[in-house]
């Protein structure tokens, strides 16, 4: 039944199917989303790719997280079975999206035992406090996403607590047609048991898209289990088919038993969301300035404070860099031979990344300098990933 | 490939590690067992590798 609000100049009608109709007969059929800030996934539309800027990556590191597009990481137990890239394969994304995360199997590898291949996002506990998981007030959530694969069949998705990794919900979903974008929704019943971090800046839980699973970490579909599952019994293993593709985008996780339209975020908002965990400044030419004025404390070493774009989750744990320089206000630049992240007392913080850079020679002690790139390929980045 | 770098800050010596990731790209992190990069370094050492010494 529509709700009609009548005033002196006409009436406005609110109808669940027709939307909002104003007195001049103009109509807003549906808002872009019923409410905002509902999606607990960051970079679900795979728009931000600070690390690789759309370049292809082969996952060669085993046993630890390898981040690709922002906030999404790969974990594999066998090297070089997967390549990944933002917009890999250059297929047309689903309507309304510009980007997707592409994955291609590099071989035909049949997972066994403890083998594990997945792409995942760790969700910060601060962002899921209202889910109240592990309590009698726990909320049901629904995960929605677009997926496209050269394979068809049942595929595996898992939600798991972390970092204890002992309570998980594996579930199968079906891809019906090959090489076709399909929209999937999966409702995860509220977990009233298990140990869940529901506040603080650590991991609250992790969302896993399995790409290959052996028997050890595969669990039965559709039930919470007090176990460390990273895949689902009976799932299709992408890594088992050479050249198989698996593309995803529009990943959303929200409270409720049904999926609502994907929450659109402005580019700058989503970039800032990602920069809480990782930021990267790229050189755009010769000496692109990265820091405010620092100081040469010897003729070969200088210390530089870089203001983080946003307050980071924790004090950065590492810096990545290439082709750095120490520059005297852009007039001359000396190539950096090594740089370290300084995290000792009173130096790097949530708001500043402090870098000590070394050059071969040529600095003037106690003269102010800037940290910069030494070429267009130069960059510096700081990570505070979960 | 890893290299160890020593830093003295406020009179205290700290060890930092620089990982050469190839293609002239590097990662630097403190030699701290709580650092998320440190286990990979320890694994690399346990495989019989030796880090380059600190620069003088």
XYZ file of C-alpha atoms in Angstrom:
442
model
C 0.000 0.000 0.000
C 1.499 3.364 -1.001
C 2.051 6.070 1.553
C 0.604 9.426 0.403
C 1.745 12.662 2.027
C -0.643 15.515 1.228
C 0.331 19.158 1.667
C -0.998 22.536 0.563
C 0.670 22.322 -2.848
C -0.022 18.694 -3.701
C 0.915 15.222 -2.617
C 3.944 12.961 -2.637
C 3.508 9.217 -2.930
C 5.911 6.643 -1.593
C 5.365 3.226 -3.101
C 7.569 0.191 -2.614
C 7.590 -0.626 -6.320
C 7.052 2.723 -8.015
C 9.362 4.652 -5.719
C 8.799 8.275 -4.833
C 6.384 10.334 -6.965
C 6.218 14.075 -6.366
C 3.339 16.500 -6.837
C 4.620 17.531 -10.274
C 4.467 13.842 -11.306
C 8.251 13.523 -11.365
C 9.387 10.194 -10.081
C 12.464 8.754 -8.389
C 11.989 5.075 -9.027
C 14.752 3.875 -6.744
C 17.655 5.358 -4.934
C 21.081 4.171 -5.980
C 21.052 2.160 -2.801
C 18.652 1.860 0.080
C 21.340 3.171 2.369
C 25.012 3.959 2.174
C 28.109 2.706 3.925
C 26.601 -0.754 3.974
C 29.329 -2.604 2.092
C 32.038 -3.943 4.371
C 34.253 -4.808 1.416
C 36.775 -2.188 0.327
C 37.548 -1.904 -3.381
C 34.843 -4.411 -4.226
C 34.652 -2.893 -7.710
C 38.406 -3.521 -8.192
C 38.954 0.101 -9.170
C 42.069 0.821 -7.104
C 45.306 -0.886 -8.117
C 48.093 1.147 -6.529
C 50.693 -1.615 -6.565
C 50.518 -2.735 -10.156
C 48.518 -0.099 -12.044
C 46.895 -2.773 -14.149
C 50.042 -4.803 -14.829
C 49.968 -8.592 -14.768
C 51.357 -10.446 -11.764
C 52.328 -14.098 -11.431
C 51.802 -15.391 -7.910
C 55.224 -16.854 -7.177
C 55.328 -16.469 -3.399
C 53.915 -19.354 -1.413
C 52.658 -19.369 2.139
C 52.106 -15.647 2.591
C 49.759 -12.979 1.315
C 50.493 -11.395 -2.048
C 48.471 -8.228 -2.583
C 47.397 -7.270 -6.085
C 44.506 -4.848 -6.607
C 44.108 -2.955 -3.364
C 42.862 -4.863 -0.324
C 42.710 -8.174 -2.209
C 45.444 -10.729 -1.672
C 46.337 -14.133 -3.006
C 47.468 -17.059 -0.916
C 48.889 -20.086 -2.661
C 50.796 -23.197 -1.673
C 52.280 -23.821 -5.117
C 54.151 -21.148 -7.024
C 53.396 -19.882 -10.490
C 50.003 -21.539 -10.934
C 48.120 -18.260 -11.201
C 48.460 -14.954 -12.987
C 46.282 -12.038 -12.041
C 45.645 -8.582 -13.352
C 43.128 -5.799 -13.102
C 40.943 -6.176 -16.208
C 42.865 -9.221 -17.389
C 41.655 -10.405 -20.765
C 39.998 -7.057 -21.509
C 36.462 -8.398 -21.476
C 33.574 -5.982 -21.038
C 32.784 -5.679 -17.319
C 29.221 -6.071 -16.071
C 26.973 -3.082 -16.692
C 27.833 -0.284 -14.329
C 31.365 -1.453 -13.654
C 34.647 -0.385 -15.207
C 36.993 -2.858 -13.603
C 37.294 -6.431 -12.467
C 39.947 -8.675 -10.970
C 41.076 -11.228 -13.525
C 42.690 -14.543 -12.692
C 44.056 -17.123 -15.092
C 45.357 -20.583 -14.311
C 48.918 -21.049 -15.588
C 48.836 -24.835 -15.584
C 46.671 -27.865 -14.961
C 47.467 -28.554 -11.329
C 45.292 -30.864 -9.232
C 45.384 -29.718 -5.591
C 46.091 -32.403 -3.011
C 46.351 -32.602 0.773
C 46.969 -29.152 2.203
C 47.060 -27.343 -1.117
C 45.323 -24.026 -1.072
C 44.783 -21.349 -3.695
C 42.553 -18.398 -3.012
C 41.952 -14.695 -3.381
C 40.723 -13.034 -0.256
C 40.023 -9.844 1.634
C 40.628 -9.397 5.355
C 38.006 -7.134 6.912
C 39.038 -4.924 9.796
C 37.239 -5.665 13.050
C 36.401 -1.973 13.498
C 34.195 -2.228 10.425
C 32.097 -5.177 11.565
C 31.340 -4.357 15.180
C 27.616 -4.154 14.500
C 27.542 -7.725 13.164
C 28.017 -8.970 16.741
C 29.265 -12.299 15.484
C 29.867 -14.880 18.144
C 26.975 -13.568 20.255
C 23.252 -14.196 20.502
C 22.735 -10.904 18.640
C 24.759 -11.947 15.609
C 23.535 -10.585 12.267
C 22.996 -12.487 9.044
C 24.929 -11.078 6.092
C 24.564 -11.383 2.345
C 27.452 -11.442 -0.079
C 26.837 -10.407 -3.672
C 29.225 -10.277 -6.605
C 29.625 -10.619 -10.335
C 31.637 -13.563 -11.592
C 32.686 -14.811 -15.004
C 34.662 -17.947 -15.718
C 35.650 -20.089 -18.638
C 34.565 -22.989 -16.438
C 31.119 -23.936 -15.217
C 30.015 -25.832 -12.151
C 30.125 -25.304 -8.421
C 32.734 -22.956 -6.978
C 33.814 -22.333 -3.426
C 33.461 -19.320 -1.151
C 34.315 -19.198 2.548
C 33.844 -16.778 5.418
C 36.215 -17.463 8.285
C 37.265 -15.899 11.558
C 40.792 -14.603 11.835
C 43.488 -14.630 12.928
C 42.482 -17.720 14.908
C 41.203 -19.436 11.740
C 39.093 -22.010 13.511
C 35.493 -21.184 12.605
C 34.351 -21.042 9.027
C 31.409 -21.184 6.661
C 32.189 -22.816 3.293
C 29.530 -22.618 0.627
C 29.212 -23.567 -3.001
C 27.795 -21.291 -5.670
C 27.124 -22.214 -9.261
C 28.448 -20.691 -12.453
C 25.983 -21.780 -15.114
C 27.399 -20.463 -18.385
C 30.992 -20.184 -19.513
C 32.484 -16.785 -20.291
C 29.373 -14.943 -19.165
C 29.043 -12.477 -16.305
C 26.666 -13.857 -13.681
C 25.390 -12.103 -10.552
C 25.526 -14.207 -7.398
C 24.099 -13.669 -3.952
C 24.956 -15.804 -0.965
C 23.404 -15.383 2.463
C 25.547 -16.357 5.411
C 23.531 -17.234 8.515
C 24.480 -15.384 11.669
C 27.203 -17.201 13.599
C 26.292 -17.133 17.267
C 29.345 -19.186 18.192
C 33.016 -19.008 17.432
C 35.646 -16.472 18.420
C 35.335 -13.223 16.481
C 37.158 -9.944 16.830
C 34.414 -7.332 16.650
C 36.402 -4.234 17.504
C 39.892 -2.900 17.100
C 42.199 -2.607 14.131
C 42.953 -6.292 13.688
C 41.233 -8.758 11.377
C 37.544 -9.305 12.035
C 37.073 -12.018 9.468
C 38.211 -12.973 6.017
C 36.244 -13.532 2.821
C 37.746 -16.194 0.578
C 37.136 -17.012 -3.073
C 38.737 -20.404 -3.489
C 40.611 -21.146 -6.699
C 41.831 -24.575 -5.681
C 41.673 -26.730 -2.592
C 43.079 -30.055 -1.468
C 41.293 -32.286 0.998
C 42.768 -30.897 4.225
C 41.112 -27.486 4.170
C 37.922 -28.338 2.254
C 34.697 -28.310 4.235
C 31.089 -29.257 3.559
C 28.940 -26.604 1.950
C 26.370 -24.580 3.812
C 27.176 -25.016 7.486
C 29.263 -23.247 10.084
C 32.051 -25.465 11.325
C 34.608 -25.139 14.080
C 37.378 -25.734 11.582
C 39.859 -23.955 9.346
C 38.302 -24.312 5.912
C 39.509 -22.349 2.907
C 37.522 -24.161 0.259
C 34.478 -26.337 -0.211
C 34.174 -30.050 -0.738
C 33.206 -30.724 -4.333
C 34.164 -27.329 -5.689
C 35.602 -26.713 -9.129
C 39.309 -25.948 -8.937
C 40.285 -23.150 -11.298
C 43.959 -24.104 -11.036
C 43.190 -27.588 -12.349
C 42.575 -26.343 -15.882
C 45.371 -24.704 -17.832
C 44.222 -21.343 -19.139
C 41.017 -21.300 -17.116
C 39.837 -17.805 -16.304
C 38.003 -16.500 -13.250
C 36.960 -12.859 -13.070
C 35.142 -11.110 -10.222
C 33.889 -7.612 -9.422
C 31.154 -5.817 -7.545
C 31.830 -7.697 -4.344
C 29.576 -6.560 -1.529
C 28.990 -7.857 1.986
C 26.082 -6.314 3.860
C 23.780 -7.019 6.747
C 20.532 -8.725 5.838
C 19.099 -11.704 4.062
C 19.022 -10.210 0.595
C 21.409 -8.302 -1.621
C 20.846 -4.657 -2.452
C 22.422 -2.665 -5.307
C 26.181 -2.299 -5.146
C 27.262 0.620 -3.023
C 28.931 3.182 -5.266
C 31.769 5.127 -3.758
C 33.510 8.156 -5.179
C 36.981 7.330 -6.461
C 38.693 9.516 -3.884
C 36.720 7.901 -1.086
C 37.650 4.400 -2.141
C 41.283 5.410 -2.646
C 41.363 6.825 0.879
C 39.772 3.620 2.183
C 42.595 1.663 0.573
C 45.290 4.050 1.762
C 44.497 3.221 5.349
C 46.212 -0.089 4.523
C 48.621 0.833 1.724
C 49.612 3.965 -0.101
C 51.999 4.547 -2.954
C 53.408 7.766 -4.421
C 54.646 7.441 -7.975
C 57.243 9.540 -9.727
C 55.976 11.469 -12.694
C 59.309 12.584 -14.053
C 62.804 13.201 -12.702
C 62.641 14.450 -9.146
C 59.042 14.133 -8.029
C 59.019 15.256 -4.410
C 57.760 12.630 -1.955
C 58.613 14.191 1.409
C 58.630 17.514 3.125
C 62.040 18.906 3.946
C 64.294 16.342 5.544
C 67.833 16.602 6.725
C 71.156 15.130 5.738
C 72.693 14.085 9.003
C 75.882 12.882 7.296
C 77.243 13.333 3.789
C 75.654 10.017 2.777
C 72.482 9.698 4.872
C 69.315 11.681 5.259
C 66.079 11.248 7.174
C 62.742 12.182 5.657
C 59.187 12.235 7.022
C 56.428 11.524 4.524
C 52.923 12.431 5.605
C 50.613 9.478 5.081
C 47.635 10.384 2.850
C 45.294 9.167 5.585
C 45.853 7.949 9.096
C 46.950 4.362 8.633
C 45.570 1.311 10.384
C 48.820 0.779 12.273
C 52.339 2.172 12.045
C 53.563 1.022 8.623
C 55.263 -2.342 8.758
C 57.262 -1.934 5.544
C 58.059 0.384 2.680
C 58.360 -0.541 -0.978
C 60.468 1.639 -3.232
C 62.290 1.999 -6.518
C 64.516 4.660 -8.069
C 64.582 7.101 -5.172
C 66.687 10.235 -5.003
C 67.649 12.895 -2.524
C 67.105 16.253 -4.096
C 68.117 19.770 -3.179
C 64.857 21.544 -3.938
C 64.776 19.935 -7.349
C 68.012 21.565 -8.518
C 70.132 18.444 -8.175
C 69.224 14.877 -7.354
C 71.464 12.159 -5.971
C 70.392 8.547 -6.475
C 69.531 6.637 -3.327
C 71.412 3.356 -2.932
C 69.225 2.032 -0.110
C 66.354 3.168 2.050
C 64.844 1.838 5.233
C 61.626 2.352 7.109
C 62.408 3.867 10.480
C 60.014 2.653 13.122
C 62.010 3.122 16.284
C 60.661 5.306 19.053
C 59.128 8.650 18.071
C 59.630 8.183 14.345
C 57.135 6.531 11.961
C 53.574 6.758 13.215
C 50.006 6.396 12.002
C 50.378 9.751 10.260
C 53.995 9.805 9.116
C 56.307 7.349 7.434
C 59.922 8.109 8.251
C 62.540 6.955 5.791
C 66.294 6.924 6.156
C 67.918 7.064 2.743
C 71.548 6.459 1.843
C 73.471 7.804 -1.128
C 77.036 7.093 -2.238
C 78.297 10.587 -1.438
C 77.723 14.254 -2.004
C 75.268 15.458 0.616
C 76.085 18.440 2.772
C 75.674 17.599 6.424
C 72.755 19.350 8.127
C 71.421 20.799 4.865
C 67.690 20.295 4.212
C 66.749 18.055 1.306
C 63.684 16.297 -0.036
C 63.208 12.617 -0.741
C 62.150 12.238 -4.355
C 62.083 9.936 -7.299
C 65.215 9.797 -9.437
C 63.306 8.790 -12.571
C 59.756 8.393 -13.803
C 59.738 4.801 -12.552
C 60.536 5.876 -9.005
C 58.036 5.339 -6.237
C 57.682 4.908 -2.521
C 54.921 3.067 -0.715
C 54.035 2.132 2.830
C 51.987 -0.816 3.998
C 49.849 -1.390 7.055
C 47.836 -4.300 5.654
C 45.895 -6.669 7.817
C 67.858 -11.577 -1.850
C 68.024 -9.807 1.494
C 70.433 -7.383 3.107
C 70.692 -6.409 6.775
C 71.127 -2.751 7.663
C 71.993 -1.449 11.120
C 70.619 1.882 12.305
C 71.400 3.728 15.528
C 68.518 5.814 16.785
C 68.723 7.684 20.083
C 71.709 5.548 20.995
C 69.945 2.253 20.334
C 70.970 -0.013 17.446
C 68.168 -1.455 15.304
C 68.396 -4.003 12.523
C 66.460 -3.477 9.334
C 66.111 -5.759 6.357
C 66.035 -4.757 2.721
C 64.584 -7.252 0.270
C 65.635 -6.956 -3.359
C 62.471 -7.889 -5.249
C 64.132 -7.617 -8.629
C 63.586 -5.066 -11.365
C 65.276 -2.469 -9.129
C 62.413 -2.677 -6.629
C 62.959 -3.086 -2.897
C 61.083 -3.636 0.352
C 62.407 -2.508 3.726
C 61.137 -3.592 7.107
C 62.411 -3.836 10.680
C 63.989 -7.115 11.799
C 61.192 -7.783 14.225
C 59.550 -11.138 14.798
C 56.172 -9.405 14.892
C 56.649 -7.853 11.478
C 54.518 -9.608 8.822
C 57.465 -9.703 6.413
C 59.855 -11.278 8.883
C 58.671 -14.918 8.598
C 59.431 -14.940 4.868
C 62.925 -13.666 5.634
C 63.451 -16.372 8.261
C 62.198 -18.999 5.823
C 64.660 -17.734 3.216
C 67.514 -17.987 5.749
C 66.374 -21.458 6.836
C 66.693 -22.585 3.228
C 70.442 -21.998 3.492
C 70.626 -18.454 2.187
C 72.766 -15.766 3.772
C 71.821 -12.080 3.801
C 74.295 -9.555 2.527
C 76.111 -7.736 5.328
C 75.225 -4.247 6.383
C 76.707 -1.344 4.513
C 79.469 0.448 6.425
